[in-house]
DNA sequence: TTTTCACTTGCATGGGTGTGCAAACGTTAG
DNA sequence: CTAACGTTTGCACACCCATGCAAGTGAAAA
């Protein structure tokens, strides 16, 4: 059985390689998800499974309309939601595929670097471990 | 072929059900990941694949030692890293399995709610859509 | 056109937090 | 013991941002 090669390196060396992890570990995405009000609104939208107006979503939370509007706009800017105008109503929908893909790819990328041996320093040279 | 039943509901109704999504959509986790410096440090640790001292990790970034120390402690508190003392050196390791599991479960939970038909309102009653 | 409705934006406020410096802490070496 | 090392913590500063209110925008109804 072919075992994947894995270089043992310092954090500084690691910083300069393996782009995929860095690209997926995007602080901008997490910044959009780090606020409790925002995750609550997003949770409602996710579970709702359809396009919802700002007014509808605002019923989930005890904050001001304007706050909900701002949060939804921010989530849309982060490409987590999409906004669609229908007359004077704006409906937001979750980008299920995109969000799922991003999170899954990140999970994969992280686990890909997990050490195979339990003791993380097995077989390493003194200098690098 | 058996198709999974999916309720069509308002965001407010959605807020009161489907716990798994809410539990996984935890703002505390994302709060730990929303800072650029922190994601950079985490990225280095992830790619490094072994336990690293604070000093080592600090070489990845142009910020002060104390800042790195604080960031790593915060990531450990968020259960993204684990700290281990070795003499006067403190080494941090990524909790690969936990992090991967969390992200993958979240991805699953989100995609589970994605509407199956492309138009999200197909077949819905007027009041709920 | 005027009014109403759904939403967005400007403004001010308060709280949280990332940062650097310096001091303190705990551990090991001399 | 003292000294050196690696790390943490206290403090001060600056900046960002979530919030609420009020005013503004744009579209549909009257």
XYZ file of C-alpha atoms (C1' of nucleotides) in Angstrom:
318
model
C 0.000 0.000 0.000
C 1.353 3.334 -1.108
C 1.566 5.818 1.732
C 1.415 9.495 0.851
C 4.703 11.288 1.395
C 4.577 14.060 3.941
C 7.349 16.532 4.527
C 8.257 17.419 8.091
C 8.890 21.116 8.240
C 8.885 24.180 10.420
C 5.878 26.456 10.583
C 7.882 29.054 8.701
C 8.578 26.648 5.883
C 4.970 25.555 5.927
C 3.886 29.159 5.523
C 5.395 29.271 2.053
C 3.797 26.159 0.608
C 0.556 24.257 0.372
C -1.614 27.054 -0.917
C -4.954 25.176 -0.899
C -5.156 25.231 2.862
C -4.470 28.955 3.017
C -6.971 29.737 0.302
C -9.683 27.729 2.017
C -8.828 29.057 5.454
C -10.256 32.396 4.445
C -10.817 34.790 7.355
C -13.350 36.739 5.287
C -15.724 33.788 5.256
C -15.430 33.268 8.994
C -15.757 36.965 9.665
C -19.170 36.798 8.080
C -20.121 33.892 10.332
C -18.640 35.059 13.614
C -21.545 37.170 14.792
C -24.298 35.418 16.815
C -27.105 37.430 15.241
C -25.789 36.632 11.798
C -25.500 32.902 12.436
C -29.023 32.912 13.818
C -30.373 34.619 10.713
C -28.384 32.300 8.487
C -29.599 29.277 10.433
C -33.206 30.302 9.866
C -32.603 30.803 6.182
C -30.778 27.497 5.847
C -33.523 25.546 7.571
C -36.226 27.427 5.742
C -34.930 26.140 2.442
C -36.414 28.885 0.297
C -36.006 32.551 -0.581
C -37.145 34.821 2.245
C -37.813 38.529 2.461
C -35.998 40.746 4.930
C -39.229 41.239 6.865
C -39.733 37.503 7.180
C -36.216 36.870 8.384
C -36.447 39.750 10.834
C -39.168 37.833 12.700
C -36.526 35.335 13.829
C -34.646 37.940 15.775
C -35.368 40.644 18.288
C -33.136 43.193 16.619
C -34.066 46.152 14.475
C -35.102 45.782 10.842
C -32.158 47.824 9.721
C -29.803 45.506 11.533
C -31.240 42.462 9.798
C -31.009 44.228 6.470
C -27.363 45.026 7.061
C -26.544 41.485 8.173
C -28.201 39.913 5.158
C -26.418 42.305 2.823
C -23.131 41.412 4.466
C -23.793 37.683 4.096
C -24.594 38.270 0.448
C -21.352 40.205 -0.018
C -19.554 37.217 1.516
C -21.238 35.060 -1.138
C -23.089 33.051 1.464
C -26.469 34.353 0.340
C -27.863 35.685 -2.924
C -30.243 38.617 -3.116
C -33.084 38.705 -5.609
C -35.463 41.623 -6.155
C -39.181 40.943 -6.680
C -41.059 44.199 -6.967
C -40.434 46.039 -3.757
C -39.476 42.902 -1.897
C -35.913 41.625 -1.654
C -35.524 37.910 -1.093
C -32.380 36.237 0.166
C -31.472 32.602 -0.481
C -28.666 30.484 0.894
C -25.964 29.405 -1.545
C -26.175 25.845 -0.308
C -23.875 24.296 -2.878
C -21.159 26.892 -2.516
C -21.212 26.902 1.256
C -21.258 23.120 1.525
C -18.438 22.797 -0.975
C -16.250 25.353 0.786
C -16.657 23.746 4.196
C -16.122 20.241 2.864
C -13.020 21.223 0.941
C -11.631 22.904 4.024
C -12.334 19.815 6.109
C -10.572 17.675 3.516
C -7.592 20.000 3.249
C -7.131 20.065 7.005
C -7.458 16.326 7.520
C -5.051 15.771 4.662
C -2.304 17.220 6.812
C -3.122 15.208 9.905
C -0.148 13.092 11.000
C -0.713 9.418 10.312
C 1.261 8.119 13.285
C -0.264 8.986 16.642
C 2.875 10.504 18.168
C 3.353 13.513 15.960
C 7.131 13.449 16.205
C 7.753 9.821 15.241
C 10.812 9.500 13.051
C 11.460 13.186 12.809
C 14.930 14.675 12.892
C 15.887 16.489 16.028
C 16.065 19.853 14.341
C 12.585 19.791 12.957
C 10.869 18.247 15.927
C -37.266 6.137 -5.162
C -38.038 7.491 -1.745
C -37.690 11.249 -1.561
C -37.002 12.840 1.801
C -39.932 14.899 3.094
C -39.170 18.552 3.584
C -41.464 21.013 5.318
C -41.955 24.435 3.793
C -41.973 26.967 6.583
C -41.327 30.544 7.530
C -37.965 31.613 8.945
C -39.668 32.118 12.296
C -40.951 28.568 12.300
C -37.568 27.334 11.156
C -35.975 29.094 14.090
C -37.687 26.744 16.510
C -36.754 23.443 14.927
C -33.861 21.543 13.386
C -31.389 21.939 16.205
C -28.409 20.245 14.519
C -27.904 23.136 12.134
C -27.960 25.687 14.936
C -25.589 23.684 17.083
C -23.121 23.301 14.249
C -23.465 26.907 13.118
C -21.607 27.992 16.212
C -20.413 31.600 16.151
C -17.774 30.818 18.782
C -15.908 28.570 16.358
C -15.983 31.161 13.601
C -15.040 33.918 15.985
C -11.823 32.053 16.607
C -11.185 31.815 12.875
C -12.198 35.299 11.768
C -8.889 37.034 12.390
C -6.325 37.051 9.545
C -3.355 36.654 11.868
C -5.026 33.733 13.569
C -5.891 31.940 10.331
C -2.328 32.432 9.181
C -0.950 30.901 12.354
C -3.457 28.069 12.162
C -2.618 27.488 8.518
C 1.061 27.096 9.372
C 0.268 24.698 12.160
C -2.087 22.681 9.985
C 0.437 22.348 7.175
C 3.256 21.677 9.578
C 1.515 18.558 10.800
C 3.252 18.391 14.162
C 3.383 20.086 17.558
C 5.087 23.480 17.414
C 6.367 25.849 20.059
C 5.149 29.406 20.308
C 8.532 30.659 19.198
C 8.458 28.497 16.094
C 4.973 29.573 15.110
C 5.865 33.210 15.722
C 8.357 32.991 12.846
C 5.438 32.725 10.416
C 4.160 36.134 11.312
C 5.523 39.632 11.698
C 3.643 40.278 14.912
C 4.910 40.312 18.467
C 5.592 37.132 20.429
C 2.946 38.052 22.946
C 0.372 38.391 20.205
C 1.141 34.937 18.873
C 0.953 33.525 22.369
C -2.457 35.084 22.878
C -3.769 33.870 19.528
C -2.641 30.306 20.130
C -4.179 30.304 23.594
C -7.420 31.546 22.103
C -7.414 28.816 19.454
C -6.806 26.266 22.171
C -9.719 27.634 24.197
C -11.859 27.246 21.076
C -10.759 23.594 20.986
C -9.071 24.042 17.627
C -5.614 23.435 19.097
C -4.284 21.555 22.090
C -1.483 22.866 24.272
C 1.140 20.558 25.702
C 3.889 21.581 28.092
C 7.408 20.170 27.624
C 9.737 21.672 30.142
C 9.674 25.380 29.543
C 8.375 24.989 26.040
C 4.682 24.947 25.178
C 3.739 23.136 22.011
C 0.486 23.537 20.170
C -1.047 20.912 17.886
C -4.061 21.097 15.606
C -7.053 18.982 16.574
C -7.346 17.686 13.026
C -10.055 15.120 13.662
C -12.274 17.444 15.630
C -11.939 20.343 13.224
C -12.504 18.182 10.170
C -15.524 16.519 11.734
C -17.115 19.810 12.721
C -16.709 21.350 9.299
C -17.910 18.255 7.469
C -20.953 17.877 9.707
C -21.811 21.506 9.135
C -21.468 21.061 5.388
C -23.751 18.030 5.542
C -26.330 19.772 7.720
C -26.472 22.756 5.390
C -26.710 20.756 2.183
C -29.405 18.619 3.764
C -31.693 21.626 3.691
C -30.988 22.594 0.115
C -34.168 22.585 -1.968
C -34.283 19.650 -4.375
C -36.218 21.444 -7.127
C -34.385 24.350 -8.692
C -37.163 26.907 -8.207
C -37.334 27.061 -4.452
C -41.064 27.817 -4.387
C -42.315 24.903 -6.481
C -45.523 23.488 -5.055
C -45.534 25.683 -1.992
C -48.719 27.206 -0.600
C -49.119 30.911 -1.153
C -48.810 31.775 2.520
C -45.498 30.037 3.034
C -43.898 31.098 -0.202
C -49.336 62.487 -8.035
C -49.533 61.244 -3.485
C -49.399 57.656 -0.217
C -47.923 53.383 1.456
C -44.826 49.706 1.783
C -40.194 47.164 1.929
C -35.870 48.093 2.384
C -31.402 50.740 2.743
C -28.261 54.168 4.570
C -26.296 58.052 7.641
C -25.161 59.011 12.179
C -23.889 58.478 16.932
C -22.904 55.346 20.674
C -20.996 51.633 23.226
C -18.540 47.450 23.635
C -15.183 44.330 22.058
C -10.582 43.165 20.447
C -6.029 43.066 17.997
C -1.581 45.068 18.867
C 3.003 46.328 21.097
C 5.673 47.210 25.026
C 7.153 46.039 29.450
C 6.894 43.358 33.505
C 5.953 38.925 35.652
C 6.004 33.991 35.745
C 7.804 29.244 35.616
C 11.484 26.236 34.239
C 16.083 24.847 33.279
C 21.119 25.636 33.154
C 25.536 27.249 35.513
C 21.799 30.727 44.710
C 21.702 33.581 40.084
C 21.090 33.859 35.148
C 18.983 32.777 30.918
C 15.169 31.199 28.341
C 10.308 30.606 26.706
C 5.953 32.029 27.588
C 2.172 34.593 29.684
C -0.089 38.707 31.474
C -1.122 43.825 32.584
C -1.708 47.989 30.495
C -2.723 51.470 27.086
C -4.058 52.605 22.586
C -6.477 52.482 18.394
C -9.663 50.636 15.552
C -13.494 47.998 14.068
C -18.212 46.826 14.338
C -22.991 45.639 16.057
C -26.893 48.261 17.328
C -30.942 51.592 17.235
C -33.038 55.563 15.580
C -34.230 58.509 11.948
C -34.082 59.933 7.326
C -33.807 58.523 2.534
C -34.728 55.500 -1.691
C -37.448 53.003 -4.866
C -41.414 50.575 -6.273
C -46.309 49.564 -6.180
C -50.987 50.930 -4.855
C -54.703 54.550 -4.406
